[in-house]
Amino acid sequence: MIALDSDYLEQQTPVYGVIFLFKYPVGQKKTDEAVDGQYDLEATENIFFANQTIQNACATQAILSVLLNRGDLEVGDSLTEFREFTQAFPAELRGEALSNSELIRDVHNSFARSSPFIDEGSRAATEDDDVYHFIAYTPVNGILYELDGLQPSPISHGSCSDSEFCDKIIPVLQRRINRYPATEIRFNLLAMIKDPRIKAAEIGDVERVTREDDKRNMWMWENELRRHNFVGFTHEILRNVVAAKLKDAKYDEWLDDAKEKSKQRMEERIKKGQKGEVVDE
């Protein structure tokens, strides 16, 4: 979303729900009452709500919180069966079922970053860490719900029909943003809408369909790059460079030149620091 504006959101209709990203207050203590809205403990009997039981899955869970609560969306046989299978589960068991679903896990992991290094010193987040969290908002059964897997239940923000959603969600988001200092601007809003290619095809907008297809091909390419482990590639380049220098009998010369340049850069940084200039690292 480019702007937090109901008119702009209305232009994206139909809007099935929104996903909101914000900095999570790590040190905040949980209370029996919601900060905004009201806990609806009985709602889990009629809507899909799951507690988040694993880390780094909030985005996937937020998307599913919208998809599995929209009766007007065709989500496919696998997700339909999953929704029906877990309908009688409490929120905790639904969260476990999500984490144990091979289909959901495979799709989630297909977007994970490749990390060739394992951090043995991992620790729990503290108040000084920047931790971000995704949550979902969507109208279900005539009520605007906030669906956050870290909360004990869905949070009701009052009555809301599908046609009222774009107008009613904006004040809710603004109140949440207002809890933060004015200097905090790290928020993001994603609208879950109908595939633009379908809308474009319905009106015969061939150029729009082509642009949307190209955009998705680029997304796939970017995701492949993001997931790729470039450590082996980098090592191979360095190995070949060193081999070429050794072959030309210029390895020592090349190494001495690199050391000299590093020394010069360090001396320049020290001089700038002594003059009180800002050193750009």
GROMACS .gro file of C-alpha atoms in nm:
model
  281
    1MET     CA    1   0.000   0.000   0.000
    2ILE     CA    2   0.127   0.346  -0.091
    3ALA     CA    3  -0.103   0.544   0.137
    4LEU     CA    4  -0.307   0.481   0.452
    5ASP     CA    5  -0.623   0.611   0.294
    6SER     CA    6  -0.966   0.451   0.263
    7ASP     CA    7  -1.025   0.597  -0.085
    8TYR     CA    8  -0.700   0.449  -0.213
    9LEU     CA    9  -0.782   0.113  -0.053
   10GLU     CA   10  -1.129   0.126  -0.208
   11GLN     CA   11  -0.969   0.143  -0.553
   12GLN     CA   12  -0.829  -0.207  -0.497
   13THR     CA   13  -1.170  -0.368  -0.441
   14PRO     CA   14  -1.255  -0.638  -0.379
   15VAL     CA   15  -1.031  -0.624  -0.070
   16TYR     CA   16  -1.052  -0.950   0.124
   17GLY     CA   17  -0.836  -0.834   0.411
   18VAL     CA   18  -0.511  -0.657   0.494
   19ILE     CA   19  -0.180  -0.769   0.640
   20PHE     CA   20  -0.013  -0.517   0.870
   21LEU     CA   21   0.359  -0.520   0.954
   22PHE     CA   22   0.486  -0.334   1.260
   23LYS     CA   23   0.763  -0.334   1.518
   24TYR     CA   24   0.661  -0.574   1.793
   25PRO     CA   25   0.697  -0.443   2.151
   26VAL     CA   26   0.912  -0.726   2.289
   27GLY     CA   27   0.896  -0.619   2.652
   28GLN     CA   28   0.523  -0.551   2.658
   29LYS     CA   29   0.334  -0.754   2.916
   30LYS     CA   30   0.017  -0.930   2.811
   31THR     CA   31  -0.304  -0.832   2.987
   32ASP     CA   32  -0.652  -0.980   3.019
   33GLU     CA   33  -0.791  -0.701   2.801
   34ALA     CA   34  -0.693  -0.606   2.449
   35VAL     CA   35  -0.517  -0.271   2.405
   36ASP     CA   36  -0.766  -0.185   2.131
   37GLY     CA   37  -1.088  -0.372   2.059
   38GLN     CA   38  -1.213  -0.668   2.261
   39TYR     CA   39  -1.103  -1.030   2.284
   40ASP     CA   40  -1.369  -1.257   2.138
   41LEU     CA   41  -1.297  -1.589   2.307
   42GLU     CA   42  -1.597  -1.761   2.151
   43ALA     CA   43  -1.511  -1.658   1.796
   44THR     CA   44  -1.271  -1.948   1.743
   45GLU     CA   45  -1.570  -2.182   1.726
   46ASN     CA   46  -1.698  -2.009   1.413
   47ILE     CA   47  -1.387  -1.868   1.244
   48PHE     CA   48  -1.035  -1.990   1.174
   49PHE     CA   49  -0.789  -1.863   1.435
   50ALA     CA   50  -0.462  -2.034   1.527
   51ASN     CA   51  -0.203  -1.951   1.788
   52GLN     CA   52   0.147  -1.904   1.648
   53THR     CA   53   0.358  -2.191   1.778
   54ILE     CA   54   0.676  -2.149   1.571
   55GLN     CA   55   0.900  -1.850   1.505
   56ASN     CA   56   0.921  -1.659   1.177
   57ALA     CA   57   0.585  -1.788   1.054
   58CYS     CA   58   0.369  -1.483   1.128
   59ALA     CA   59   0.349  -1.368   0.765
   60THR     CA   60   0.233  -1.709   0.642
   61GLN     CA   61  -0.012  -1.735   0.929
   62ALA     CA   62  -0.152  -1.386   0.862
   63ILE     CA   63  -0.216  -1.474   0.498
   64LEU     CA   64  -0.390  -1.797   0.596
   65SER     CA   65  -0.597  -1.610   0.854
   66VAL     CA   66  -0.756  -1.416   0.569
   67LEU     CA   67  -0.777  -1.698   0.315
   68LEU     CA   68  -0.934  -1.952   0.550
   69ASN     CA   69  -1.197  -1.707   0.676
   70ARG     CA   70  -1.327  -1.595   0.340
   71GLY     CA   71  -1.618  -1.806   0.218
   72ASP     CA   72  -1.611  -1.620  -0.113
   73LEU     CA   73  -1.261  -1.740  -0.201
   74GLU     CA   74  -1.168  -2.066  -0.371
   75VAL     CA   75  -0.862  -2.184  -0.177
   76GLY     CA   76  -0.826  -2.529  -0.331
   77ASP     CA   77  -0.887  -2.879  -0.201
   78SER     CA   78  -0.583  -2.898   0.029
   79LEU     CA   79  -0.656  -2.580   0.227
   80THR     CA   80  -1.030  -2.655   0.231
   81GLU     CA   81  -0.961  -2.998   0.382
   82PHE     CA   82  -0.718  -2.845   0.632
   83ARG     CA   83  -0.978  -2.588   0.741
   84GLU     CA   84  -1.246  -2.852   0.784
   85PHE     CA   85  -1.010  -3.090   0.964
   86THR     CA   86  -0.904  -2.827   1.221
   87GLN     CA   87  -1.241  -2.655   1.264
   88ALA     CA   88  -1.314  -2.833   1.593
   89PHE     CA   89  -0.962  -2.777   1.730
   90PRO     CA   90  -0.878  -2.514   1.992
   91ALA     CA   91  -0.645  -2.234   1.879
   92GLU     CA   92  -0.337  -2.402   2.026
   93LEU     CA   93  -0.392  -2.727   1.835
   94ARG     CA   94  -0.466  -2.539   1.515
   95GLY     CA   95  -0.127  -2.372   1.551
   96GLU     CA   96   0.036  -2.712   1.594
   97ALA     CA   97  -0.153  -2.842   1.290
   98LEU     CA   98  -0.024  -2.547   1.084
   99SER     CA   99   0.334  -2.618   1.181
  100ASN     CA  100   0.291  -2.989   1.103
  101SER     CA  101   0.128  -2.940   0.763
  102GLU     CA  102   0.376  -3.056   0.500
  103LEU     CA  103   0.208  -2.850   0.227
  104ILE     CA  104   0.211  -2.525   0.426
  105ARG     CA  105   0.563  -2.588   0.551
  106ASP     CA  106   0.697  -2.653   0.200
  107VAL     CA  107   0.537  -2.337   0.059
  108HIS     CA  108   0.659  -2.130   0.354
  109ASN     CA  109   1.014  -2.263   0.322
  110SER     CA  110   1.017  -2.194  -0.053
  111PHE     CA  111   1.041  -1.824   0.037
  112ALA     CA  112   1.299  -1.863   0.314
  113ARG     CA  113   1.641  -1.707   0.278
  114SER     CA  114   1.934  -1.938   0.225
  115SER     CA  115   2.174  -1.928   0.520
  116PRO     CA  116   2.496  -2.131   0.492
  117PHE     CA  117   2.594  -2.048   0.850
  118ILE     CA  118   2.426  -2.172   1.167
  119ASP     CA  119   2.426  -1.930   1.459
  120GLU     CA  120   2.510  -2.137   1.765
  121GLY     CA  121   2.477  -1.830   1.984
  122SER     CA  122   2.112  -1.760   1.906
  123ARG     CA  123   1.919  -1.603   2.192
  124ALA     CA  124   1.574  -1.483   2.276
  125ALA     CA  125   1.481  -1.133   2.161
  126THR     CA  126   1.517  -0.851   2.414
  127GLU     CA  127   1.365  -0.503   2.438
  128ASP     CA  128   1.666  -0.362   2.253
  129ASP     CA  129   1.609  -0.581   1.947
  130ASP     CA  130   1.404  -0.477   1.644
  131VAL     CA  131   1.146  -0.753   1.601
  132TYR     CA  132   0.872  -0.718   1.341
  133HIS     CA  133   0.539  -0.895   1.328
  134PHE     CA  134   0.263  -0.955   1.070
  135ILE     CA  135  -0.105  -0.965   1.166
  136ALA     CA  136  -0.426  -0.986   0.965
  137TYR     CA  137  -0.749  -0.786   0.961
  138THR     CA  138  -1.058  -0.910   0.781
  139PRO     CA  139  -1.436  -0.894   0.817
  140VAL     CA  140  -1.587  -1.227   0.922
  141ASN     CA  141  -1.957  -1.285   0.988
  142GLY     CA  142  -2.022  -0.912   0.995
  143ILE     CA  143  -1.742  -0.829   1.243
  144LEU     CA  144  -1.403  -0.669   1.181
  145TYR     CA  145  -1.148  -0.904   1.337
  146GLU     CA  146  -0.781  -0.861   1.417
  147LEU     CA  147  -0.616  -1.202   1.383
  148ASP     CA  148  -0.283  -1.218   1.561
  149GLY     CA  149  -0.143  -1.562   1.646
  150LEU     CA  150   0.041  -1.420   1.948
  151GLN     CA  151  -0.286  -1.315   2.109
  152PRO     CA  152  -0.513  -1.555   2.301
  153SER     CA  153  -0.808  -1.506   2.066
  154PRO     CA  154  -0.938  -1.297   1.776
  155ILE     CA  155  -0.988  -0.929   1.863
  156SER     CA  156  -1.318  -0.774   1.762
  157HIS     CA  157  -1.324  -0.413   1.637
  158GLY     CA  158  -1.699  -0.393   1.597
  159SER     CA  159  -1.951  -0.458   1.324
  160CYS     CA  160  -1.824  -0.444   0.967
  161SER     CA  161  -1.956  -0.565   0.634
  162ASP     CA  162  -1.739  -0.631   0.331
  163SER     CA  163  -1.848  -0.300   0.177
  164GLU     CA  164  -1.755  -0.110   0.497
  165PHE     CA  165  -1.414  -0.271   0.544
  166CYS     CA  166  -1.204  -0.011   0.358
  167ASP     CA  167  -1.353   0.271   0.566
  168LYS     CA  168  -1.348   0.095   0.902
  169ILE     CA  169  -1.001  -0.058   0.889
  170ILE     CA  170  -0.816   0.275   0.849
  171PRO     CA  171  -0.905   0.419   1.197
  172VAL     CA  172  -0.806   0.086   1.357
  173LEU     CA  173  -0.465   0.098   1.189
  174GLN     CA  174  -0.417   0.464   1.274
  175ARG     CA  175  -0.485   0.397   1.642
  176ARG     CA  176  -0.225   0.120   1.640
  177ILE     CA  177   0.032   0.345   1.471
  178ASN     CA  178  -0.041   0.622   1.721
  179ARG     CA  179   0.081   0.398   2.004
  180TYR     CA  180   0.434   0.451   1.877
  181PRO     CA  181   0.655   0.763   1.891
  182ALA     CA  182   0.612   1.004   1.601
  183THR     CA  183   0.964   0.911   1.485
  184GLU     CA  184   0.865   0.548   1.423
  185ILE     CA  185   0.779   0.511   1.056
  186ARG     CA  186   0.857   0.143   0.996
  187PHE     CA  187   0.512   0.012   0.908
  188ASN     CA  188   0.383  -0.170   0.603
  189LEU     CA  189   0.035  -0.254   0.482
  190LEU     CA  190  -0.047  -0.523   0.227
  191ALA     CA  191  -0.395  -0.557   0.079
  192MET     CA  192  -0.519  -0.903  -0.020
  193ILE     CA  193  -0.713  -0.843  -0.340
  194LYS     CA  194  -0.842  -1.024  -0.646
  195ASP     CA  195  -0.572  -1.116  -0.896
  196PRO     CA  196  -0.539  -0.805  -1.120
  197ARG     CA  197  -0.491  -1.033  -1.421
  198ILE     CA  198  -0.844  -1.166  -1.382
  199LYS     CA  199  -0.992  -0.817  -1.365
  200ALA     CA  200  -0.782  -0.705  -1.663
  201ALA     CA  201  -0.883  -1.009  -1.870
  202GLU     CA  202  -1.250  -0.944  -1.797
  203ILE     CA  203  -1.230  -0.599  -1.960
  204GLY     CA  204  -0.990  -0.705  -2.236
  205ASP     CA  205  -0.689  -0.511  -2.106
  206VAL     CA  206  -0.419  -0.722  -2.271
  207GLU     CA  207  -0.138  -0.480  -2.180
  208ARG     CA  208  -0.227  -0.500  -1.812
  209VAL     CA  209  -0.229  -0.879  -1.823
  210THR     CA  210   0.115  -0.878  -1.986
  211ARG     CA  211   0.254  -0.635  -1.728
  212GLU     CA  212   0.118  -0.844  -1.443
  213ASP     CA  213   0.263  -1.163  -1.593
  214ASP     CA  214   0.602  -0.995  -1.634
  215LYS     CA  215   0.584  -0.871  -1.276
  216ARG     CA  216   0.525  -1.223  -1.145
  217ASN     CA  217   0.809  -1.364  -1.353
  218MET     CA  218   1.036  -1.101  -1.198
  219TRP     CA  219   0.914  -1.195  -0.850
  220MET     CA  220   1.002  -1.558  -0.916
  221TRP     CA  221   1.347  -1.458  -1.041
  222GLU     CA  222   1.410  -1.233  -0.738
  223ASN     CA  223   1.297  -1.506  -0.501
  224GLU     CA  224   1.534  -1.756  -0.662
  225LEU     CA  225   1.822  -1.511  -0.620
  226ARG     CA  226   1.724  -1.439  -0.259
  227ARG     CA  227   1.716  -1.809  -0.174
  228HIS     CA  228   2.040  -1.897  -0.353
  229ASN     CA  229   2.356  -1.964  -0.154
  230PHE     CA  230   2.631  -1.757  -0.317
  231VAL     CA  231   2.909  -1.871  -0.080
  232GLY     CA  232   3.028  -2.144  -0.316
  233PHE     CA  233   3.012  -1.908  -0.613
  234THR     CA  234   3.216  -1.643  -0.428
  235HIS     CA  235   3.470  -1.902  -0.315
  236GLU     CA  236   3.514  -2.027  -0.673
  237ILE     CA  237   3.574  -1.674  -0.806
  238LEU     CA  238   3.832  -1.605  -0.534
  239ARG     CA  239   4.003  -1.938  -0.598
  240ASN     CA  240   4.034  -1.865  -0.970
  241VAL     CA  241   4.163  -1.511  -0.908
  242VAL     CA  242   4.431  -1.644  -0.673
  243ALA     CA  243   4.523  -1.919  -0.922
  244ALA     CA  244   4.562  -1.658  -1.198
  245LYS     CA  245   4.788  -1.444  -0.980
  246LEU     CA  246   4.999  -1.745  -0.887
  247LYS     CA  247   5.029  -1.843  -1.252
  248ASP     CA  248   5.156  -1.495  -1.342
  249ALA     CA  249   5.390  -1.499  -1.042
  250LYS     CA  250   5.221  -1.180  -0.922
  251TYR     CA  251   5.048  -1.316  -0.612
  252ASP     CA  252   5.283  -1.149  -0.362
  253GLU     CA  253   5.269  -0.823  -0.556
  254TRP     CA  254   4.889  -0.837  -0.564
  255LEU     CA  255   4.871  -0.916  -0.191
  256ASP     CA  256   5.115  -0.637  -0.096
  257ASP     CA  257   4.918  -0.390  -0.307
  258ALA     CA  258   4.595  -0.488  -0.132
  259LYS     CA  259   4.758  -0.448   0.210
  260GLU     CA  260   4.890  -0.104   0.115
  261LYS     CA  261   4.551   0.015  -0.003
  262SER     CA  262   4.388  -0.112   0.318
  263LYS     CA  263   4.651   0.069   0.523
  264GLN     CA  264   4.589   0.394   0.333
  265ARG     CA  265   4.215   0.371   0.386
  266MET     CA  266   4.265   0.312   0.756
  267GLU     CA  267   4.497   0.613   0.786
  268GLU     CA  268   4.244   0.831   0.604
  269ARG     CA  269   3.970   0.723   0.843
  270ILE     CA  270   4.191   0.801   1.143
  271LYS     CA  271   4.269   1.148   1.006
  272LYS     CA  272   3.901   1.220   0.944
  273GLY     CA  273   3.819   1.103   1.295
  274GLN     CA  274   4.080   1.333   1.448
  275LYS     CA  275   3.932   1.628   1.256
  276GLY     CA  276   3.588   1.553   1.395
  277GLU     CA  277   3.445   1.451   1.060
  278VAL     CA  278   3.187   1.177   1.031
  279VAL     CA  279   3.349   0.858   0.914
  280ASP     CA  280   3.127   0.666   0.674
  281GLU     CA  281   3.158   0.295   0.744
   0.00000   0.00000   0.00000
